[in-house]
């Protein structure tokens, strides 16, 4: 993921000799840095279909509880329960013939070996809905600070080059993160 930081400088007003008007020049700078995808999030699920809502809930809740119990033995993996969906299954004639339920469990870690081991054990009872890699909050903050510092440094250099004589001006920093 790329962190994109833009720095906006104060507008410099230059009065041209022999002219009644003024010209405004806006200076800007940006810096881009790549942030490592150092955090993995896996989404696992249990899904069951049965004759009654109680039957399906019992099966799904048992499988999710077992998945949580197993996941808690992996110290580097954080767990979070996800949405639970339950709905009737209809036969011809709009008659309910059964019930379907699905529940999800999110697993987040920076330790891919532990996650891989855990997912291998969970696949006996739970399905894997997806894996997503992204920068962790700490990595994103660090890289964003580095990009902001680089943009600030570049802007200071440009302001000294374009100024007929060095003077102080205040600057405002607008920082945003977006994937590129």
CSV table of C-alpha atoms in Angstrom, one decimal:
chain,number,residue,atom,x,y,z
A,1,UNK,CA,0.0,0.0,0.0
A,2,UNK,CA,1.3,3.4,-0.8
A,3,UNK,CA,1.0,6.3,1.6
A,4,UNK,CA,0.4,9.6,-0.2
A,5,UNK,CA,1.1,12.9,1.7
A,6,UNK,CA,0.6,16.3,0.3
A,7,UNK,CA,1.9,19.5,1.9
A,8,UNK,CA,0.5,22.9,1.0
A,9,UNK,CA,2.6,25.9,1.6
A,10,UNK,CA,1.4,29.4,2.3
A,11,UNK,CA,0.8,31.5,-0.8
A,12,UNK,CA,3.6,33.9,-1.6
A,13,UNK,CA,2.7,37.2,-3.0
A,14,UNK,CA,5.1,38.9,-5.3
A,15,UNK,CA,4.7,42.5,-6.3
A,16,UNK,CA,6.2,43.0,-9.7
A,17,UNK,CA,8.1,46.2,-10.3
A,18,UNK,CA,6.2,48.7,-12.4
A,19,UNK,CA,2.9,46.9,-12.2
A,20,UNK,CA,-0.2,47.9,-10.3
A,21,UNK,CA,-1.4,44.4,-9.6
A,22,UNK,CA,0.1,41.5,-7.6
A,23,UNK,CA,0.7,37.9,-8.7
A,24,UNK,CA,0.1,35.0,-6.4
A,25,UNK,CA,2.1,31.9,-6.6
A,26,UNK,CA,1.0,28.7,-4.7
A,27,UNK,CA,3.8,26.3,-3.9
A,28,UNK,CA,3.2,22.6,-3.0
A,29,UNK,CA,5.0,19.4,-2.4
A,30,UNK,CA,4.2,15.8,-2.1
A,31,UNK,CA,6.0,12.6,-1.1
A,32,UNK,CA,5.1,9.0,-1.6
A,33,UNK,CA,6.3,6.0,0.5
A,34,UNK,CA,5.4,2.3,0.3
A,35,UNK,CA,4.1,0.7,3.5
A,36,UNK,CA,4.6,-3.0,4.0
A,37,UNK,CA,1.5,-5.2,4.3
A,38,UNK,CA,2.6,-6.6,7.6
A,39,UNK,CA,-0.8,-7.6,9.1
A,40,UNK,CA,-3.0,-10.4,7.9
A,41,UNK,CA,-6.7,-10.7,8.5
A,42,UNK,CA,-8.5,-14.0,7.9
A,43,UNK,CA,-12.3,-14.4,7.9
A,44,UNK,CA,-13.5,-17.9,8.8
A,45,UNK,CA,-17.1,-19.0,9.0
A,46,UNK,CA,-19.5,-21.8,10.1
A,47,UNK,CA,-22.6,-22.4,8.0
A,48,UNK,CA,-25.4,-25.0,8.7
A,49,UNK,CA,-28.8,-25.9,7.3
A,50,UNK,CA,-31.3,-27.8,9.4
A,51,UNK,CA,-35.0,-28.5,10.0
A,52,UNK,CA,-35.3,-25.9,12.8
A,53,UNK,CA,-33.6,-22.7,13.8
A,54,UNK,CA,-32.6,-24.3,17.1
A,55,UNK,CA,-30.8,-27.1,15.3
A,56,UNK,CA,-28.8,-24.9,13.0
A,57,UNK,CA,-28.0,-22.4,15.8
A,58,UNK,CA,-26.7,-25.3,18.0
A,59,UNK,CA,-24.4,-26.5,15.2
A,60,UNK,CA,-23.0,-23.1,14.2
A,61,UNK,CA,-22.6,-21.9,17.8
A,62,UNK,CA,-20.7,-25.1,18.7
A,63,UNK,CA,-18.3,-24.8,15.8
A,64,UNK,CA,-17.6,-21.0,16.4
A,65,UNK,CA,-17.1,-21.7,20.1
A,66,UNK,CA,-14.6,-24.4,19.3
A,67,UNK,CA,-12.9,-22.1,16.8
A,68,UNK,CA,-12.6,-19.4,19.4
A,69,UNK,CA,-11.3,-21.8,22.0
A,70,UNK,CA,-8.6,-23.0,19.6
A,71,UNK,CA,-7.7,-19.5,18.4
A,72,UNK,CA,-7.1,-18.3,22.0
A,73,UNK,CA,-4.2,-20.8,22.3
A,74,UNK,CA,-2.3,-18.8,19.6
A,75,UNK,CA,-1.0,-15.8,21.5
A,76,UNK,CA,-0.2,-13.7,18.5
A,77,UNK,CA,-3.6,-14.0,16.9
A,78,UNK,CA,-6.4,-11.6,17.9
A,79,UNK,CA,-10.0,-12.8,17.5
A,80,UNK,CA,-13.3,-11.0,16.9
A,81,UNK,CA,-16.7,-12.5,16.3
A,82,UNK,CA,-18.5,-11.3,13.3
A,83,UNK,CA,-22.0,-11.1,12.0
A,84,UNK,CA,-24.6,-13.9,12.5
A,85,UNK,CA,-27.2,-14.5,9.8
A,86,UNK,CA,-30.2,-16.7,10.0
A,87,UNK,CA,-32.9,-17.2,7.4
A,88,UNK,CA,-35.5,-19.7,6.3
A,89,UNK,CA,-35.0,-21.9,3.3
A,90,UNK,CA,-38.2,-22.0,1.1
A,91,UNK,CA,-39.5,-24.9,-0.9
A,92,UNK,CA,-42.0,-24.6,-3.8
A,93,UNK,CA,-45.2,-22.9,-2.9
A,94,UNK,CA,-43.4,-20.5,-0.5
A,95,UNK,CA,-43.4,-23.1,2.2
A,96,UNK,CA,-40.5,-23.1,4.8
A,97,UNK,CA,-38.6,-26.4,4.4
A,98,UNK,CA,-35.6,-25.6,6.7
A,99,UNK,CA,-33.3,-22.9,8.2
A,100,UNK,CA,-29.8,-21.7,7.3
A,101,UNK,CA,-27.4,-20.0,9.6
A,102,UNK,CA,-24.0,-18.5,9.2
A,103,UNK,CA,-21.6,-17.0,11.7
A,104,UNK,CA,-18.1,-15.5,11.1
A,105,UNK,CA,-14.9,-15.1,13.1
A,106,UNK,CA,-12.1,-12.6,12.2
A,107,UNK,CA,-8.5,-13.5,13.0
A,108,UNK,CA,-5.9,-10.8,12.8
A,109,UNK,CA,-2.1,-11.1,13.3
A,110,UNK,CA,1.3,-10.1,12.1
A,111,UNK,CA,2.6,-13.6,12.6
A,112,UNK,CA,1.9,-15.5,9.4
A,113,UNK,CA,3.3,-18.8,10.7
A,114,UNK,CA,0.8,-18.8,13.6
A,115,UNK,CA,-2.1,-17.9,11.4
A,116,UNK,CA,-1.2,-20.5,8.9
A,117,UNK,CA,-1.0,-23.2,11.6
A,118,UNK,CA,-4.3,-22.0,13.1
A,119,UNK,CA,-6.1,-22.0,9.8
A,120,UNK,CA,-4.9,-25.5,9.0
A,121,UNK,CA,-6.5,-26.7,12.3
A,122,UNK,CA,-9.7,-24.7,11.8
A,123,UNK,CA,-10.4,-26.0,8.3
A,124,UNK,CA,-11.7,-29.3,9.7
A,125,UNK,CA,-14.9,-27.5,10.9
A,126,UNK,CA,-14.8,-23.9,9.6
A,127,UNK,CA,-14.6,-22.5,6.1
A,128,UNK,CA,-12.2,-19.7,5.0
A,129,UNK,CA,-14.1,-16.7,3.5
A,130,UNK,CA,-11.0,-14.7,2.8
A,131,UNK,CA,-7.5,-13.4,3.6
A,132,UNK,CA,-6.6,-9.8,3.5
A,133,UNK,CA,-3.1,-8.3,3.9
A,134,UNK,CA,-2.6,-4.6,4.8
A,135,UNK,CA,-0.3,-2.3,6.7
A,136,UNK,CA,-0.8,-2.4,10.5
A,137,UNK,CA,-1.8,0.8,12.2
A,138,UNK,CA,1.7,1.2,13.6
A,139,UNK,CA,3.3,0.8,10.1
A,140,UNK,CA,0.8,3.1,8.5
A,141,UNK,CA,1.5,5.9,11.1
A,142,UNK,CA,5.3,5.5,10.8
A,143,UNK,CA,5.3,5.6,7.0
A,144,UNK,CA,2.8,8.5,6.9
A,145,UNK,CA,5.1,10.5,9.3
A,146,UNK,CA,8.1,9.7,7.1
A,147,UNK,CA,6.3,10.9,4.0
A,148,UNK,CA,5.1,14.1,5.7
A,149,UNK,CA,8.7,14.8,6.8
A,150,UNK,CA,10.0,14.3,3.3
A,151,UNK,CA,7.3,16.6,1.8
A,152,UNK,CA,8.1,19.2,4.4
A,153,UNK,CA,11.8,19.0,3.6
A,154,UNK,CA,11.2,19.3,-0.1
A,155,UNK,CA,8.8,22.3,0.4
A,156,UNK,CA,11.4,24.1,2.5
A,157,UNK,CA,14.0,23.6,-0.2
A,158,UNK,CA,11.7,24.9,-2.9
A,159,UNK,CA,10.6,28.0,-0.8
A,160,UNK,CA,14.3,29.0,-0.4
A,161,UNK,CA,15.0,28.6,-4.1
A,162,UNK,CA,12.0,30.6,-5.3
A,163,UNK,CA,12.3,33.4,-2.7
A,164,UNK,CA,14.4,36.5,-3.6
A,165,UNK,CA,15.5,36.6,0.0
A,166,UNK,CA,14.8,34.1,2.7
A,167,UNK,CA,12.0,34.9,5.0
A,168,UNK,CA,9.7,33.0,7.4
A,169,UNK,CA,6.2,32.0,6.4
A,170,UNK,CA,3.8,29.6,8.1
A,171,UNK,CA,2.8,26.5,6.4
A,172,UNK,CA,-0.1,24.2,6.8
A,173,UNK,CA,0.1,20.4,6.4
A,174,UNK,CA,-2.7,18.5,4.9
A,175,UNK,CA,-2.0,14.8,5.1
A,176,UNK,CA,-4.2,12.0,3.8
A,177,UNK,CA,-3.7,8.3,3.2
A,178,UNK,CA,-5.0,6.6,0.2
A,179,UNK,CA,-4.1,3.4,-1.6
A,180,UNK,CA,-2.5,3.9,-5.0
